[in-house]
XYZ file of C-alpha atoms in Angstrom:
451
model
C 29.639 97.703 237.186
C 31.693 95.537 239.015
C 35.945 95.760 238.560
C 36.884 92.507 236.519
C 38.456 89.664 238.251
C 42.178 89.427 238.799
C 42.648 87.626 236.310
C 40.655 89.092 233.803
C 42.763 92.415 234.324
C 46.234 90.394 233.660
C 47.886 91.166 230.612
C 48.119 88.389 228.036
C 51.966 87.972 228.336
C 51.406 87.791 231.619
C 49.547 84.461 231.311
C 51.118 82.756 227.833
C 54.302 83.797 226.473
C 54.787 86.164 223.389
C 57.007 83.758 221.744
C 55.334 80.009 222.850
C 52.004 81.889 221.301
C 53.513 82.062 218.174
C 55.292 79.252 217.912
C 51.686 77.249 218.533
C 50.134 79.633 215.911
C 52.247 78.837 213.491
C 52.256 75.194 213.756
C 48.414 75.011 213.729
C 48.752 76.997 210.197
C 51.110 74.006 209.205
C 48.741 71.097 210.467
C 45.874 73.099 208.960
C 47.701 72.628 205.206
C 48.251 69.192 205.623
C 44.871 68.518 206.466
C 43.520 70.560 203.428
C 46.048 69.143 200.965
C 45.784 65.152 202.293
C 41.326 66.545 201.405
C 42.162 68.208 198.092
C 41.697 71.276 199.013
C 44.750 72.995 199.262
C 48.164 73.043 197.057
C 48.267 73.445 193.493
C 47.493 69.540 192.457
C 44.182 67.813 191.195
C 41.515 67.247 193.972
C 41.378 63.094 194.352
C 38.139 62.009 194.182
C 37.237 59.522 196.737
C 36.757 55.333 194.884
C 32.919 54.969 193.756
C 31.664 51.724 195.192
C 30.725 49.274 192.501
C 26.976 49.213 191.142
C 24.966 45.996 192.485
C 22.103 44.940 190.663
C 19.361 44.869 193.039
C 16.237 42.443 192.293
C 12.725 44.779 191.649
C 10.867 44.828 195.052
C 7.615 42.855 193.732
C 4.272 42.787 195.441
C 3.270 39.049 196.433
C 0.298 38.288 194.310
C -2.446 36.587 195.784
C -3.225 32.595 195.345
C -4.716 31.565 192.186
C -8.388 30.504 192.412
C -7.430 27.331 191.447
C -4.920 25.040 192.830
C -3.881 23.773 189.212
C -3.007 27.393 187.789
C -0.608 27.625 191.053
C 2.490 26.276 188.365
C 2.356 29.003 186.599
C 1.886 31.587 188.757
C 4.890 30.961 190.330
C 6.950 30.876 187.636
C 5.609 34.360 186.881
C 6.379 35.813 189.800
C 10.535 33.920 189.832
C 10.288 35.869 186.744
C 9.394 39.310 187.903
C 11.665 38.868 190.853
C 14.575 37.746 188.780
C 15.009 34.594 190.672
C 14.270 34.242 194.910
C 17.171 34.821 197.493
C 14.380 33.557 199.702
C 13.214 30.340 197.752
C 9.554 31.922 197.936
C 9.410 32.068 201.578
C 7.451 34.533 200.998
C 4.679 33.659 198.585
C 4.191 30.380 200.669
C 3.451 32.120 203.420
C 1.301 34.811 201.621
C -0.232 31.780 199.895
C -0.889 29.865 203.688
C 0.320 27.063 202.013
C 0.537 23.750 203.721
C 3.677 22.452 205.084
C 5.632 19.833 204.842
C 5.645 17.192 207.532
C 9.684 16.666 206.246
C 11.942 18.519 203.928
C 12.057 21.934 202.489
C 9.446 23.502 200.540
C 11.494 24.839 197.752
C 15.310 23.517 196.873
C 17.620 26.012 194.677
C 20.414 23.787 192.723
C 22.447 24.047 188.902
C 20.366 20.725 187.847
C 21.613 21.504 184.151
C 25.022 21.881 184.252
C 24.530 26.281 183.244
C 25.614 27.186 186.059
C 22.566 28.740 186.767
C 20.230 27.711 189.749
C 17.002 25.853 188.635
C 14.006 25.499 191.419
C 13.050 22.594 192.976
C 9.374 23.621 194.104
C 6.499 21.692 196.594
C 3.125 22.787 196.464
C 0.748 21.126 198.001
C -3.454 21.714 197.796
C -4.902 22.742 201.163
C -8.446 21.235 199.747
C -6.781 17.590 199.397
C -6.496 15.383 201.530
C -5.277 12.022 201.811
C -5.139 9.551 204.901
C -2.098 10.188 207.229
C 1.385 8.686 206.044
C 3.709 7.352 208.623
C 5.709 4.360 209.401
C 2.527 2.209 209.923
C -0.667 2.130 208.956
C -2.780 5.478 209.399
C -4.483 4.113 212.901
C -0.990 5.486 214.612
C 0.123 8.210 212.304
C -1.199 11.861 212.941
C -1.266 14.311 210.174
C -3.284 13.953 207.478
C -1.249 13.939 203.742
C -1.917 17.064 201.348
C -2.181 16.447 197.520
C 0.086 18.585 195.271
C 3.210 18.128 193.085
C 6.328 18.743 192.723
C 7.959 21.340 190.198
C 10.762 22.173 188.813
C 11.102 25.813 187.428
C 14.267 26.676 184.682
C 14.949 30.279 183.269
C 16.495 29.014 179.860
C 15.995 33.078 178.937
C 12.801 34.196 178.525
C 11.497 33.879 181.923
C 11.148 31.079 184.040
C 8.760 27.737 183.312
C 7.645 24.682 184.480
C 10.444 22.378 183.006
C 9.275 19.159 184.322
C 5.965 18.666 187.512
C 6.141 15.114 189.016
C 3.111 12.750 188.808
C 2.117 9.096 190.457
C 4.353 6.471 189.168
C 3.137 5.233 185.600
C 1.120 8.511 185.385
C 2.133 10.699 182.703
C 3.629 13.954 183.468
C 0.146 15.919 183.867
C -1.219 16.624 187.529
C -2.103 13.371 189.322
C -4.740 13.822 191.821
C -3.241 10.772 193.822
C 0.104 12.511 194.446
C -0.269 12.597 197.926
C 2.667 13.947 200.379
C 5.185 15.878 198.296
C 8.198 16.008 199.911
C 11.918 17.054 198.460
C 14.111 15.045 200.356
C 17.450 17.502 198.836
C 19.379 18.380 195.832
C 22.924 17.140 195.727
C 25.441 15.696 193.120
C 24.223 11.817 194.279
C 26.055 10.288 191.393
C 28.973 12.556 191.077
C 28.484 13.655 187.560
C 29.283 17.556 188.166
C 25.851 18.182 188.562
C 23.211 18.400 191.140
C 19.867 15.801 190.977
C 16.810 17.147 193.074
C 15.506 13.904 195.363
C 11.905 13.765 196.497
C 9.245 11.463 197.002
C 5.065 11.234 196.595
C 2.400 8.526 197.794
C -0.531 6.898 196.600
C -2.783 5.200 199.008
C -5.483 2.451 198.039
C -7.748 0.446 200.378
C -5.003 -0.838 202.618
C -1.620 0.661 201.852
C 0.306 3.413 200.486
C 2.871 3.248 198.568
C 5.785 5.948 198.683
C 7.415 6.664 195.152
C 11.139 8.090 195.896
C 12.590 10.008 192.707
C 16.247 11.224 192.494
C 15.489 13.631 189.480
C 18.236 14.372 187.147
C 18.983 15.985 183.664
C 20.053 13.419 181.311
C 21.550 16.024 178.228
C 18.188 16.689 176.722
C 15.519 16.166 179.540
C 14.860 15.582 183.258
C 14.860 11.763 183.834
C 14.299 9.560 186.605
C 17.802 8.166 187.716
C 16.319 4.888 188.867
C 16.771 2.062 187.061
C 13.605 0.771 187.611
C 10.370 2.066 189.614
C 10.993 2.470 193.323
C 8.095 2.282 195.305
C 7.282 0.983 198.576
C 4.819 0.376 201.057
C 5.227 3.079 203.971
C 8.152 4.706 203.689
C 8.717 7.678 205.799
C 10.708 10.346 203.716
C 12.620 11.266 206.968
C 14.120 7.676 207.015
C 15.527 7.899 203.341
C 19.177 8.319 203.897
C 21.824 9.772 201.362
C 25.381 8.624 202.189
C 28.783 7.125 200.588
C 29.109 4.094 202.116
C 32.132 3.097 200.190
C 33.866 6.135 199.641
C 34.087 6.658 195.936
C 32.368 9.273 195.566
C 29.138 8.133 194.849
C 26.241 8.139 197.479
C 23.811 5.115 198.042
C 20.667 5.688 198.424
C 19.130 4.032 201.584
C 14.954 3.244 201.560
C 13.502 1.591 204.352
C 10.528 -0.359 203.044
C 6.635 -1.138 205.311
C 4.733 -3.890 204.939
C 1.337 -4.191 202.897
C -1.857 -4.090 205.475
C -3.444 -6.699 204.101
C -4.244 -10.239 204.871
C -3.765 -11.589 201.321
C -0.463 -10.065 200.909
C 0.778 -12.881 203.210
C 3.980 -12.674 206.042
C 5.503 -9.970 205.578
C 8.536 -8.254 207.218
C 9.989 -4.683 207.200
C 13.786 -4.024 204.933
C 16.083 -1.863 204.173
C 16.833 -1.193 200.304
C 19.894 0.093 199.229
C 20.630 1.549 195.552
C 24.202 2.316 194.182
C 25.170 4.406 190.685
C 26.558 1.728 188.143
C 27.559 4.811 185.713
C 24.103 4.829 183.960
C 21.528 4.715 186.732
C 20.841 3.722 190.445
C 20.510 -0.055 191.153
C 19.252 -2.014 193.607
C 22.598 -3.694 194.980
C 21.384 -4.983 198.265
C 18.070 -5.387 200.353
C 18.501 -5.744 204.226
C 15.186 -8.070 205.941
C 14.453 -7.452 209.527
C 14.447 -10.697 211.708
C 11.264 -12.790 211.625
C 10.468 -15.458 213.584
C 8.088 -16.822 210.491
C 9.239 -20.077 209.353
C 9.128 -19.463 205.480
C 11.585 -16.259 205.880
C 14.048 -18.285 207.459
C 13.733 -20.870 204.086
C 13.466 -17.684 202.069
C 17.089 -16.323 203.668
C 18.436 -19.853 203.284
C 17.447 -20.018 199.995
C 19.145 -16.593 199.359
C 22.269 -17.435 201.191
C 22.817 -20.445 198.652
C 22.398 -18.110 195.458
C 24.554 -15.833 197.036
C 27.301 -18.129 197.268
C 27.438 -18.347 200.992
C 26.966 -22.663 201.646
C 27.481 -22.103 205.121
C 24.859 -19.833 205.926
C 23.002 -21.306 203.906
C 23.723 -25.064 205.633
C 22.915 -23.096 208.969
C 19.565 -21.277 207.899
C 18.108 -24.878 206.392
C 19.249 -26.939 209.878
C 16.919 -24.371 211.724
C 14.109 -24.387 209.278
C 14.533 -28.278 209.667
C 14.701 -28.551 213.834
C 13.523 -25.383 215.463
C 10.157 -26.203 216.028
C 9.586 -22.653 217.635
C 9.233 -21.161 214.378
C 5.680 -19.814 213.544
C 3.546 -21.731 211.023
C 2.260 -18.680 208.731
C -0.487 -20.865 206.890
C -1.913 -22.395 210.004
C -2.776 -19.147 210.783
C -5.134 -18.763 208.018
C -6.244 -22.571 208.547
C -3.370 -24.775 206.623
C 0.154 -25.912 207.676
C 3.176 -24.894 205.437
C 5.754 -26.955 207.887
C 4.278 -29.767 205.826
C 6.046 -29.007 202.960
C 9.305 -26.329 203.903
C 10.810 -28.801 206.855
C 11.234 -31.571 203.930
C 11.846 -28.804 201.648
C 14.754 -27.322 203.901
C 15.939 -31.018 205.058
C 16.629 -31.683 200.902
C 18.256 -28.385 200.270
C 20.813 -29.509 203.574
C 21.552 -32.433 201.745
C 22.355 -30.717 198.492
C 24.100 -27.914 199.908
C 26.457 -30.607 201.680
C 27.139 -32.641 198.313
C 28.299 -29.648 196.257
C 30.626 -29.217 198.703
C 32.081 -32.389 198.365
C 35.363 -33.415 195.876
C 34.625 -35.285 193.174
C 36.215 -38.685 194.470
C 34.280 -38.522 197.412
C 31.640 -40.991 196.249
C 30.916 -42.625 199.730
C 29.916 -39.698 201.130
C 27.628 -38.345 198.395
C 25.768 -41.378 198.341
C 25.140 -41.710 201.981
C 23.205 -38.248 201.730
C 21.587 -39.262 198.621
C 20.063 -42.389 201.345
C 19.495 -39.458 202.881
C 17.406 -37.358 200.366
C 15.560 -40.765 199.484
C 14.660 -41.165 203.084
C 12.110 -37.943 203.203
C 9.909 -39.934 201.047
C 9.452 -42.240 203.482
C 9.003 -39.741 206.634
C 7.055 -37.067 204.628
C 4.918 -39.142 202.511
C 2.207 -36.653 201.737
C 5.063 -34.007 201.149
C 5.302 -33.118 197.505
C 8.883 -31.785 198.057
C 9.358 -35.362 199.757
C 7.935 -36.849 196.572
C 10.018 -34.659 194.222
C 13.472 -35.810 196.398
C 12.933 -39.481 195.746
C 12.892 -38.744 191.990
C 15.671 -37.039 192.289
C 17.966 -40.333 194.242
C 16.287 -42.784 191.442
C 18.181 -40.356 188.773
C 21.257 -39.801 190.611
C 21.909 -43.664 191.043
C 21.364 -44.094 187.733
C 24.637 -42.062 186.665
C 28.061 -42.959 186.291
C 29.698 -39.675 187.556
C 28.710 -37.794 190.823
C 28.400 -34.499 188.309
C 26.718 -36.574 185.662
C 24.128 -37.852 188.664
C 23.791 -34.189 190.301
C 22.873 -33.077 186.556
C 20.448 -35.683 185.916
C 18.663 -36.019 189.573
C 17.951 -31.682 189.665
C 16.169 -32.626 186.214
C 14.392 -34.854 187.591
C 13.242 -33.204 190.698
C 12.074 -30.224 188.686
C 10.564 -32.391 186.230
C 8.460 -34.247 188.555
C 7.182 -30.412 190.235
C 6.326 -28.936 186.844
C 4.047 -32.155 185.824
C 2.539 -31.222 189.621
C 2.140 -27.345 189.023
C -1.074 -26.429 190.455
C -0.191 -28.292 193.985
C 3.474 -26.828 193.856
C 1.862 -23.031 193.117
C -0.757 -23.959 196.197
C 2.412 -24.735 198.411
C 4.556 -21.632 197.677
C 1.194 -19.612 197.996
C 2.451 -17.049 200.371
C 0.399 -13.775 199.414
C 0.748 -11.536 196.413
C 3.940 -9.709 198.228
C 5.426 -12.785 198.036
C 7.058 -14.390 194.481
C 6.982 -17.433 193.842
C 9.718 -19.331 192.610
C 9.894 -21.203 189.866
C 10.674 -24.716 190.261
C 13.717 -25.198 188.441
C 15.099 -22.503 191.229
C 14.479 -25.144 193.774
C 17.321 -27.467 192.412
C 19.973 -25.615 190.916
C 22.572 -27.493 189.154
């Protein structure tokens, strides 16, 4: 056996001192009580129990079930399975994609919101049928779009206590509220309080298509006290609208958001000159109303009589005095019904040269009687330079009343009778001349002389 090492055979002492030993010792035993008594361990008080965290409830794990067989017991299914889950954290991420359901080209597949006011979240569902399809929906007609449109509907799912249910499932417009095998495109465009009413309203849209156009329905979707209800005032549907392009926004600050819709044309011949707009809704405390419609520019002769015309209802005399000078002079403006084999400059350059006048004699003070009569030479005058014009025709009634009066107001009364008079006794060749295609009104002719 080897000797131990040197330091091995030292003493103890030698290499910590007697008294720093047990000074160390003893201070360990102190540290060693604190830690036991600060654990409940040690001392002669109650052990404190460490705080419990708070029970969550935790939603049951349930398995996905698989798709229905068919596409119309999908409603139901899905309500079963919110029920069984309690509700989704994941607004049914999951099942869609267990379900390889089609997606949206736009928008969410499923929307959570309080629609009711209980302060509970309702579900704002799209489903949409793999085996339907429709021709693609996009800005313009289907030649340029690329997707083809998916039938379906739109649901909205409520748990009023016994389980959720299908509380309301959108159809085509003028449909009931059954499935509508036309409901092509589902798309929820959001859920938001739109009117400001302490509630939320679920927005979305679907499209019908017939031979030459579809038409996009947009529905801001609200609960009225005793039912879901369309907020609309009246029907809004128009001729390819892109859901992406609907806008929500509070243009004026008050709380309120208007609804923006940007609004296609009809592809079809017989629905006349058309031109692309901008419709804008506003809440007037019961429902959304149409409160202004923006026209793109045309270069189309009647639009620029149709914006005149507008401009004068609206109050606005000098638009309106500058819209009817260019009908009357720019000769650059397109002839829509010589397209098609007829001329409509025939009758809306007289037209817009007798609205000038009138425009400039309501503007006129009462004593000015010079002046008024000079453009009521004036009005008399198309007669002679349109003769085949029926407006033309109409105007020259309308100066043989006028001079008949004693009173400029008296002869503005009596020659708008007149005018309109002599167009209703001529009704088939006044329709014929404000023939511009079924998208297209036409106005009655009282509207063309307002008093």
């Amino acid at each position: 056996m080897k000797d131990p090492s040197p330091w091995q055979r030292r003493p103890l002492p030698d290499i910590l001192p007697v008294e720093m030993f047990r000074r160390l010792l003893l201070a360990g035993l102190a540290g060693l009580t604190l830690v036991l008594a600060a654990c409940g361990g040690g001392g002669g008080g109650e052990p404190t129990a460490s705080p419990t965290p708070a029970a969550t409830a935790t939603p049951p794990v349930v398995a996905v079930p698989t798709p229905p067989s068919e596409f119309a017991a999908y409603p139901d299914a899905i309500a079963a399975y919110l029920t069984e889950t309690e509700g989704s954290s994941s607004c049914l991420a999951e099942l869609f994609a267990a379900w390889d359901m089609p997606e949206p080209t736009f928008g969410p597949p499923c929307a959570a919101a309080d629609l009711d006011g209980d302060g509970r979240d309702e579900y704002v569902v799209r489903i949409a049928d793999a085996a339907t399809t429709g021709p693609p929906l996009g800005g313009t007609p289907p030649a340029t779009a690329e997707a083809a449109s998916y039938g379906g509907d739109i649901l909205i799912l409520d748990d009023s206590g016994g389980g959720y249910e299908v509380v309301y499932r959108a159809s085509v417009r003028g449909a009931d509220t059954t499935p509508a095998t036309g409901f092509l495109n589902p798309t929820i465009l959001g859920s938001d309080d739109y009117n400001d009413d302490g509630k939320a309203e679920a927005a979305f849209t679907g499209s019908e298509c017939g031979a030459h156009t579809c038409m996009t329905s947009v529905f801001v979707m609200g609960w009225d006290g005793s039912q879901y209800s369309d907020f609309f005032a009246e029907p809004v549907a128009q001729p390819w609208t892109q859901p992406s392009e609907i806008t929500f926004e509070d243009l004026d600050a008050d709380g309120v958001q208007e609804i923006r819709v940007p609004a296609g044309t009809v592809s079809s011949v017989g629905a006349g000159p058309q031109r692309n707009s901008v419709l804008t809704y506003d809440w007037d405390g019961t429902s959304f109303v149409l409160t202004n419609t923006r026209h793109a520019a045309s270069d189309y002769l009647y639009f620029v009589v149709v914006d005149a015309d507008a401009a004068y209802a609206a109050g606005n005399p000098a638009s309106a005095t500058s819209l009817y000078r260019k009908a009357a002079e720019d000769t650059s403006l397109k002839d829509w019904k010589e397209e098609i084999g007829a001329r409509d400059r025939d009758e809306l350059v007289p037209y817009a040269r007798f609205r000038l006048y009138l425009t400039q004699m309501t503007l006129l003070p009462t004593t000015d009687v010079d002046t008024a009569l000079i453009l009521v030479g004036s009005i008399e005058a198309l007669a002679q330079e349109f003769p085949n014009s029926l407006h033309a025709q109409a105007a020259q009634r309308f100066g043989d009343a006028y001079r008949r009066q004693q009173t400029p107001q008296a002869g503005l009364t009596a020659a708008c009778i007149a005018f309109t008079s002599f167009l209703e006794e001529r009704r088939s060749e006044f329709d014929d001349a404000w023939d511009y295609g079924y998208a297209n009104p036409k106005p009655e002719p009282d509207q063309l002389c307002p008093q």
